[in-house]
Tab-separated table of C-alpha atoms in Angstrom:
chain	number	residue	atom	x	y	z
U	1	UNK	CA	93.166	90.948	130.621
U	2	UNK	CA	93.993	91.097	126.826
U	3	UNK	CA	93.874	93.922	124.956
U	4	UNK	CA	94.177	94.497	121.400
U	5	UNK	CA	95.519	97.911	119.481
U	6	UNK	CA	97.648	96.730	116.625
U	7	UNK	CA	94.652	96.400	114.477
U	8	UNK	CA	95.964	98.351	111.323
U	9	UNK	CA	98.883	95.058	111.381
U	10	UNK	CA	96.109	92.731	111.405
U	11	UNK	CA	92.157	92.511	112.635
U	12	UNK	CA	90.748	89.462	114.594
U	13	UNK	CA	88.084	87.656	112.086
U	14	UNK	CA	84.231	88.253	111.974
U	15	UNK	CA	82.718	85.029	113.446
U	16	UNK	CA	80.514	84.974	109.749
U	17	UNK	CA	84.078	84.747	108.430
U	18	UNK	CA	85.658	82.243	110.407
U	19	UNK	CA	81.953	80.199	109.734
U	20	UNK	CA	81.828	80.607	105.942
U	21	UNK	CA	85.824	79.599	105.588
U	22	UNK	CA	85.464	76.231	107.757
U	23	UNK	CA	82.612	75.337	105.663
U	24	UNK	CA	84.215	76.005	102.828
U	25	UNK	CA	87.210	74.374	103.883
U	26	UNK	CA	85.139	71.034	104.954
U	27	UNK	CA	82.235	71.064	103.233
U	28	UNK	CA	82.082	72.730	99.635
U	29	UNK	CA	85.894	71.959	98.813
U	30	UNK	CA	85.809	71.313	95.103
U	31	UNK	CA	87.994	72.951	92.681
U	32	UNK	CA	86.191	75.551	90.783
U	33	UNK	CA	88.098	75.008	87.248
U	34	UNK	CA	86.238	71.226	87.714
U	35	UNK	CA	83.804	70.792	85.601
U	36	UNK	CA	81.385	68.860	87.838
U	37	UNK	CA	79.094	69.972	90.738
U	38	UNK	CA	81.464	70.797	93.795
U	39	UNK	CA	83.720	72.716	91.141
U	40	UNK	CA	80.254	74.809	90.386
U	41	UNK	CA	79.984	74.976	94.127
U	42	UNK	CA	82.947	76.506	94.792
U	43	UNK	CA	82.679	78.811	91.908
U	44	UNK	CA	79.854	80.079	93.009
U	45	UNK	CA	81.320	81.493	96.132
U	46	UNK	CA	83.881	83.437	93.854
U	47	UNK	CA	80.909	84.940	92.369
U	48	UNK	CA	79.431	85.682	95.531
U	49	UNK	CA	82.607	87.470	96.797
U	50	UNK	CA	83.015	89.411	93.383
U	51	UNK	CA	79.408	90.659	93.552
U	52	UNK	CA	79.761	91.775	97.064
U	53	UNK	CA	83.070	93.813	96.319
U	54	UNK	CA	82.134	94.813	93.205
U	55	UNK	CA	79.147	96.317	94.556
U	56	UNK	CA	80.810	97.814	97.684
U	57	UNK	CA	83.785	99.289	95.105
U	58	UNK	CA	80.654	100.120	92.619
U	59	UNK	CA	82.654	98.619	90.154
U	60	UNK	CA	82.027	95.891	87.427
U	61	UNK	CA	82.690	92.275	88.502
U	62	UNK	CA	84.767	91.114	85.762
U	63	UNK	CA	87.270	93.836	87.141
U	64	UNK	CA	87.836	92.614	90.362
U	65	UNK	CA	90.704	89.939	90.808
U	66	UNK	CA	92.434	87.915	94.060
U	67	UNK	CA	95.280	87.985	95.004
U	68	UNK	CA	96.913	86.472	98.212
U	69	UNK	CA	96.778	89.921	99.934
U	70	UNK	CA	97.885	93.785	99.659
U	71	UNK	CA	101.599	93.075	99.184
U	72	UNK	CA	100.927	90.996	95.950
U	73	UNK	CA	98.009	93.243	94.822
U	74	UNK	CA	100.515	95.638	94.976
U	75	UNK	CA	103.473	93.883	93.051
U	76	UNK	CA	100.502	92.718	90.190
U	77	UNK	CA	99.753	97.009	89.402
U	78	UNK	CA	102.717	98.122	89.641
U	79	UNK	CA	104.545	95.330	87.811
U	80	UNK	CA	102.007	94.582	85.522
U	81	UNK	CA	100.991	97.844	84.233
U	82	UNK	CA	104.925	98.894	84.382
U	83	UNK	CA	105.876	96.059	81.973
U	84	UNK	CA	102.622	96.297	80.040
U	85	UNK	CA	102.795	99.987	79.221
U	86	UNK	CA	106.745	100.442	78.643
U	87	UNK	CA	106.728	101.603	75.143
U	88	UNK	CA	104.517	104.716	76.290
U	89	UNK	CA	107.044	105.428	78.703
U	90	UNK	CA	109.625	104.263	81.538
U	91	UNK	CA	108.921	106.731	84.407
U	92	UNK	CA	106.422	105.889	87.502
U	93	UNK	CA	105.842	107.894	90.769
U	94	UNK	CA	104.907	107.371	94.223
U	95	UNK	CA	105.220	108.489	97.227
U	96	UNK	CA	107.895	108.396	100.051
U	97	UNK	CA	105.871	107.503	102.717
U	98	UNK	CA	104.448	104.233	100.956
U	99	UNK	CA	104.177	100.534	102.536
U	100	UNK	CA	107.283	98.513	101.631
U	101	UNK	CA	104.699	96.480	99.213
U	102	UNK	CA	104.860	99.951	97.006
U	103	UNK	CA	108.253	101.366	97.645
U	104	UNK	CA	110.438	97.591	97.017
U	105	UNK	CA	108.546	96.848	94.235
U	106	UNK	CA	109.598	100.551	93.141
U	107	UNK	CA	113.008	99.591	93.872
U	108	UNK	CA	112.845	96.111	91.633
U	109	UNK	CA	111.245	98.353	88.779
U	110	UNK	CA	114.279	100.651	88.971
U	111	UNK	CA	116.885	97.695	88.245
U	112	UNK	CA	114.881	96.874	84.949
U	113	UNK	CA	115.669	100.103	83.875
U	114	UNK	CA	112.392	102.099	85.029
U	115	UNK	CA	113.083	105.752	86.315
U	116	UNK	CA	110.775	106.437	89.738
U	117	UNK	CA	110.110	109.684	91.472
U	118	UNK	CA	109.805	109.593	95.175
U	119	UNK	CA	107.227	112.164	95.925
U	120	UNK	CA	107.503	114.465	99.567
U	121	UNK	CA	105.057	114.969	102.082
U	122	UNK	CA	104.145	117.710	104.415
U	123	UNK	CA	104.439	117.704	107.957
U	124	UNK	CA	100.614	116.428	108.329
U	125	UNK	CA	102.050	113.368	106.350
U	126	UNK	CA	99.754	114.226	102.903
U	127	UNK	CA	101.985	114.221	99.795
U	128	UNK	CA	102.887	117.715	98.358
U	129	UNK	CA	100.690	118.041	95.232
U	130	UNK	CA	102.936	120.664	93.852
U	131	UNK	CA	105.856	118.113	93.582
U	132	UNK	CA	103.413	115.443	91.861
U	133	UNK	CA	102.258	118.331	89.375
U	134	UNK	CA	106.206	119.237	88.759
U	135	UNK	CA	107.135	115.184	88.287
U	136	UNK	CA	104.883	114.037	85.891
U	137	UNK	CA	106.451	114.482	82.162
U	138	UNK	CA	105.840	112.841	78.873
U	139	UNK	CA	107.525	109.534	79.821
U	140	UNK	CA	105.132	109.729	82.847
U	141	UNK	CA	103.299	106.191	82.471
U	142	UNK	CA	102.406	105.267	86.587
U	143	UNK	CA	101.597	107.146	89.556
U	144	UNK	CA	100.351	105.110	93.010
U	145	UNK	CA	99.793	106.799	95.851
U	146	UNK	CA	98.469	105.148	99.373
U	147	UNK	CA	94.809	106.073	100.356
U	148	UNK	CA	95.723	106.106	104.392
U	149	UNK	CA	99.103	106.064	105.901
U	150	UNK	CA	99.635	102.816	107.858
U	151	UNK	CA	101.751	104.121	110.305
U	152	UNK	CA	100.027	107.742	111.281
U	153	UNK	CA	97.086	107.699	109.320
U	154	UNK	CA	97.161	110.149	107.558
U	155	UNK	CA	94.872	109.930	104.277
U	156	UNK	CA	96.331	111.544	101.467
U	157	UNK	CA	94.485	114.013	98.731
U	158	UNK	CA	93.603	111.128	95.918
U	159	UNK	CA	91.028	113.203	94.310
U	160	UNK	CA	93.043	116.036	93.811
U	161	UNK	CA	95.952	114.003	92.953
U	162	UNK	CA	93.415	112.079	90.050
U	163	UNK	CA	92.568	115.746	88.677
U	164	UNK	CA	96.221	116.709	88.459
U	165	UNK	CA	97.293	113.367	86.934
U	166	UNK	CA	94.419	113.155	84.569
U	167	UNK	CA	94.219	116.638	83.619
U	168	UNK	CA	98.203	116.469	82.635
U	169	UNK	CA	97.685	113.067	80.395
U	170	UNK	CA	94.513	110.891	80.962
U	171	UNK	CA	96.464	108.004	79.590
U	172	UNK	CA	99.071	107.954	82.675
U	173	UNK	CA	97.417	104.803	84.771
U	174	UNK	CA	96.595	105.811	88.537
U	175	UNK	CA	97.215	103.418	91.312
U	176	UNK	CA	95.382	103.107	94.941
U	177	UNK	CA	96.677	101.281	97.862
U	178	UNK	CA	93.638	101.290	99.772
U	179	UNK	CA	94.821	98.540	102.220
U	180	UNK	CA	94.221	100.945	105.109
U	181	UNK	CA	91.260	102.804	103.422
U	182	UNK	CA	89.109	100.212	102.440
U	183	UNK	CA	86.266	99.487	105.273
U	184	UNK	CA	87.160	102.489	106.709
U	185	UNK	CA	86.158	104.740	103.851
U	186	UNK	CA	83.334	104.506	101.192
U	187	UNK	CA	85.635	104.154	97.733
U	188	UNK	CA	84.668	104.385	94.458
U	189	UNK	CA	87.685	103.858	91.885
U	190	UNK	CA	85.272	104.821	89.112
U	191	UNK	CA	84.291	107.697	90.369
U	192	UNK	CA	87.594	109.156	91.471
U	193	UNK	CA	89.505	108.489	88.479
U	194	UNK	CA	91.375	105.580	89.931
U	195	UNK	CA	92.710	102.781	87.528
U	196	UNK	CA	93.661	100.320	89.680
U	197	UNK	CA	93.198	99.795	94.034
U	198	UNK	CA	94.500	96.907	96.089
U	199	UNK	CA	92.572	95.743	99.206
U	200	UNK	CA	93.657	93.026	101.959
U	201	UNK	CA	91.373	90.673	103.651
U	202	UNK	CA	93.280	90.561	107.276
U	203	UNK	CA	93.118	94.331	107.627
U	204	UNK	CA	88.789	94.074	107.641
U	205	UNK	CA	87.970	91.082	109.643
U	206	UNK	CA	88.861	88.752	107.159
U	207	UNK	CA	91.234	86.024	106.430
U	208	UNK	CA	95.068	86.191	106.392
U	209	UNK	CA	96.437	85.804	102.628
U	210	UNK	CA	93.869	86.844	100.441
U	211	UNK	CA	93.505	90.233	98.789
U	212	UNK	CA	92.043	91.536	95.669
U	213	UNK	CA	92.948	94.075	93.120
U	214	UNK	CA	90.565	96.178	91.128
U	215	UNK	CA	91.704	96.801	87.764
U	216	UNK	CA	89.388	98.999	84.945
U	217	UNK	CA	88.764	96.793	81.909
U	218	UNK	CA	90.910	99.823	80.046
U	219	UNK	CA	93.450	98.933	81.681
U	220	UNK	CA	96.587	97.119	80.371
U	221	UNK	CA	98.426	95.108	82.527
U	222	UNK	CA	100.733	91.576	82.195
U	223	UNK	CA	100.541	88.723	84.587
U	224	UNK	CA	103.073	88.085	87.097
U	225	UNK	CA	102.386	85.150	88.013
U	226	UNK	CA	102.018	81.865	85.348
U	227	UNK	CA	99.902	78.616	85.140
U	228	UNK	CA	96.244	77.367	84.364
U	229	UNK	CA	95.282	80.794	82.839
U	230	UNK	CA	92.740	81.532	86.067
U	231	UNK	CA	91.271	84.742	86.091
U	232	UNK	CA	91.213	85.620	82.633
U	233	UNK	CA	94.819	84.638	82.472
U	234	UNK	CA	95.429	87.892	85.087
U	235	UNK	CA	96.220	85.976	88.228
U	236	UNK	CA	96.862	82.005	87.529
U	237	UNK	CA	96.623	79.720	89.993
U	238	UNK	CA	93.835	77.700	91.934
U	239	UNK	CA	91.945	80.231	93.710
U	240	UNK	CA	91.522	80.285	97.170
U	241	UNK	CA	88.247	79.696	97.778
U	242	UNK	CA	87.742	79.920	101.534
U	243	UNK	CA	89.776	83.250	101.755
U	244	UNK	CA	87.150	84.789	98.980
U	245	UNK	CA	84.368	83.200	100.218
U	246	UNK	CA	85.533	84.750	103.695
U	247	UNK	CA	86.686	88.253	102.153
U	248	UNK	CA	83.145	88.620	100.456
U	249	UNK	CA	81.957	88.219	103.900
U	250	UNK	CA	84.015	90.330	105.621
U	251	UNK	CA	83.595	93.192	103.049
U	252	UNK	CA	79.724	92.836	103.107
U	253	UNK	CA	80.201	92.435	107.029
U	254	UNK	CA	82.277	95.745	107.434
U	255	UNK	CA	80.044	98.027	105.596
U	256	UNK	CA	77.265	97.052	107.496
U	257	UNK	CA	76.590	100.202	109.797
U	258	UNK	CA	79.656	101.845	108.206
U	259	UNK	CA	79.402	105.348	109.847
U	260	UNK	CA	78.279	104.078	113.404
U	261	UNK	CA	81.789	101.932	113.304
U	262	UNK	CA	83.853	104.501	111.921
U	263	UNK	CA	82.202	107.430	114.573
U	264	UNK	CA	82.555	104.913	117.602
U	265	UNK	CA	86.307	103.975	116.539
U	266	UNK	CA	86.635	108.200	116.179
U	267	UNK	CA	85.346	108.776	119.507
U	268	UNK	CA	87.691	106.388	120.922
U	269	UNK	CA	90.634	108.030	119.045
U	270	UNK	CA	89.872	111.077	120.197
U	271	UNK	CA	89.432	109.874	123.704
U	272	UNK	CA	92.614	108.175	123.717
U	273	UNK	CA	94.510	111.497	122.260
U	274	UNK	CA	92.608	113.566	124.783
U	275	UNK	CA	94.115	111.025	127.732
U	276	UNK	CA	97.493	110.288	126.278
U	277	UNK	CA	98.108	114.464	126.473
U	278	UNK	CA	98.590	114.686	130.078
U	279	UNK	CA	101.840	112.672	129.675
U	280	UNK	CA	104.540	115.202	129.504
U	281	UNK	CA	106.839	115.127	126.394
U	282	UNK	CA	104.191	113.294	124.357
U	283	UNK	CA	103.418	114.294	120.877
U	284	UNK	CA	100.358	112.749	117.964
U	285	UNK	CA	102.270	112.570	114.826
U	286	UNK	CA	100.282	114.272	112.262
U	287	UNK	CA	97.309	115.684	112.047
U	288	UNK	CA	94.201	114.055	114.332
U	289	UNK	CA	91.298	116.202	113.631
U	290	UNK	CA	88.577	114.537	111.183
U	291	UNK	CA	90.461	114.425	108.118
U	292	UNK	CA	92.421	111.954	109.810
U	293	UNK	CA	91.640	108.161	109.245
U	294	UNK	CA	89.723	106.732	112.313
U	295	UNK	CA	91.473	104.154	113.748
U	296	UNK	CA	95.083	105.092	113.746
U	297	UNK	CA	97.033	107.106	116.374
U	298	UNK	CA	100.973	107.409	116.336
U	299	UNK	CA	102.533	108.726	119.225
U	300	UNK	CA	105.788	109.539	120.040
U	301	UNK	CA	106.872	109.189	124.075
U	302	UNK	CA	110.558	110.679	124.471
U	303	UNK	CA	112.751	109.110	126.825
U	304	UNK	CA	111.729	105.619	126.227
U	305	UNK	CA	112.563	103.526	122.674
U	306	UNK	CA	109.757	102.322	121.613
U	307	UNK	CA	110.746	98.421	121.631
U	308	UNK	CA	111.257	98.932	125.545
U	309	UNK	CA	107.759	100.687	125.697
U	310	UNK	CA	105.835	97.898	123.540
U	311	UNK	CA	106.979	94.883	125.688
U	312	UNK	CA	106.351	96.660	129.058
U	313	UNK	CA	102.552	96.974	127.722
U	314	UNK	CA	102.747	93.633	126.543
U	315	UNK	CA	103.361	92.523	129.866
U	316	UNK	CA	100.509	94.296	131.206
U	317	UNK	CA	98.191	92.378	128.330
U	318	UNK	CA	98.292	95.265	126.011
U	319	UNK	CA	99.291	94.591	122.232
U	320	UNK	CA	100.667	97.496	119.953
U	321	UNK	CA	103.184	98.323	117.236
U	322	UNK	CA	106.461	100.313	116.792
U	323	UNK	CA	105.968	100.984	113.117
U	324	UNK	CA	104.759	99.194	110.144
U	325	UNK	CA	104.139	95.319	111.441
U	326	UNK	CA	104.080	94.446	107.722
U	327	UNK	CA	107.763	95.664	107.274
U	328	UNK	CA	109.528	93.302	109.492
U	329	UNK	CA	109.755	92.217	113.250
U	330	UNK	CA	113.349	93.722	113.522
U	331	UNK	CA	112.702	97.305	114.500
U	332	UNK	CA	113.823	100.117	112.670
U	333	UNK	CA	114.071	103.813	112.225
U	334	UNK	CA	110.775	104.829	110.340
U	335	UNK	CA	110.671	106.585	106.978
U	336	UNK	CA	107.217	107.950	107.652
U	337	UNK	CA	108.549	109.624	110.360
U	338	UNK	CA	111.843	110.999	108.839
U	339	UNK	CA	109.383	112.215	105.823
U	340	UNK	CA	107.242	114.571	107.989
U	341	UNK	CA	110.354	115.805	110.020
U	342	UNK	CA	109.910	114.449	112.982
U	343	UNK	CA	112.471	115.363	115.846
U	344	UNK	CA	115.133	112.916	117.028
U	345	UNK	CA	114.059	112.445	120.215
U	346	UNK	CA	110.590	110.813	119.236
U	347	UNK	CA	112.233	108.780	116.357
U	348	UNK	CA	113.023	105.705	118.140
U	349	UNK	CA	110.246	106.551	120.841
U	350	UNK	CA	107.263	106.115	118.925
U	351	UNK	CA	103.851	103.480	119.061
U	352	UNK	CA	101.308	102.744	116.757
U	353	UNK	CA	97.858	102.443	118.472
U	354	UNK	CA	95.262	101.154	116.200
U	355	UNK	CA	91.645	100.328	116.985
U	356	UNK	CA	89.084	98.578	115.408
U	357	UNK	CA	84.912	98.442	115.527
U	358	UNK	CA	85.453	95.919	118.459
U	359	UNK	CA	87.399	98.090	120.213
U	360	UNK	CA	86.099	99.565	123.797
U	361	UNK	CA	86.128	102.611	126.357
U	362	UNK	CA	87.318	100.204	129.102
U	363	UNK	CA	90.234	99.275	126.715
U	364	UNK	CA	91.258	102.373	126.395
U	365	UNK	CA	90.640	103.893	129.991
U	366	UNK	CA	93.011	100.613	130.595
U	367	UNK	CA	95.953	101.726	128.648
U	368	UNK	CA	95.965	105.113	129.268
U	369	UNK	CA	96.319	103.942	133.089
U	370	UNK	CA	99.127	101.768	132.219
U	371	UNK	CA	100.748	104.326	130.815
U	372	UNK	CA	100.079	106.934	133.115
U	373	UNK	CA	102.113	104.401	135.868
U	374	UNK	CA	104.700	103.093	133.195
U	375	UNK	CA	105.653	106.279	131.360
U	376	UNK	CA	107.236	107.884	134.553
U	377	UNK	CA	108.874	104.553	136.032
U	378	UNK	CA	110.556	103.849	132.398
U	379	UNK	CA	111.971	107.335	132.036
U	380	UNK	CA	113.011	107.053	135.993
U	381	UNK	CA	114.680	103.928	135.225
U	382	UNK	CA	116.142	105.195	131.442
U	383	UNK	CA	117.729	108.277	133.447
U	384	UNK	CA	119.556	106.167	135.251
């Protein structure tokens, strides 16, 4: 029996995605830059994917740019916008619990001479809006805050942040890393005043190696990859047509019956939380009500190192994560858990369980039963 509860790291592809990726690779394999029929066929896949994604975001097709994934989308948004707008100021703002694709890019920009403010979060893992208000200054040109935290599922107050940022200075750019939120929520960047937004294919049952970045047409941005001037010279390089076609199909599929899918995930999440709280000295990090993401559960199990529990579950065919799998396969103490003030005994004793629309009640119940059996045993072993 194989139970996959690491969907925030990556997801199983939809069958329709697998089929279209294979077709483009083996049949409609032309280079979209070519002028012959094969090239035109390839270009059509890109056009269709843009239409699907733009419709899902309620933006213009010309505002969608394809990248190699969420990390590149974040890099392009931050580095491209910072460099293009540096004459207006050199101050950037982000939160202290962002994905490494944001935090490490901000560290790089600090080396380039930009000043970065890292906002604290409250015990629920939400950005302190008062700190955002205080951080804004005449030098501020860009703010980046994630939509859903990848480790504990905290949904950030994006609309409130927009009002603060744009209320202070309408020219400050606002970027949102929506990698964990897109496909779980309907996110309309223009409606909520977001200037740039990153998404990733493999988090929504699409292929790995493909992502997209929404860039409002009014945003001034410099490319960070140079070459054949594809995608209006914003992101050069021959387009990954199989990936783009797969991403388009995944977006279409995940937003079909979205409410039913997220309701199912939330019901399973609640079932899991109710069940795991029957174990002594277990804590659920952050909020668990309707204001949290429907698919992420961060669980601290006192007395057992996360790596030990992870591999014990793996031996039973259950796959989970000890934190952000995107960061590294080398476990380290989570900056997110430190940021929300988690007690010391849970810092190296936390696992992330993340669900998808394919998760079943039977899988949740089997996982709980396994935990009921192995947690007391591991605690006894640890004490000796």
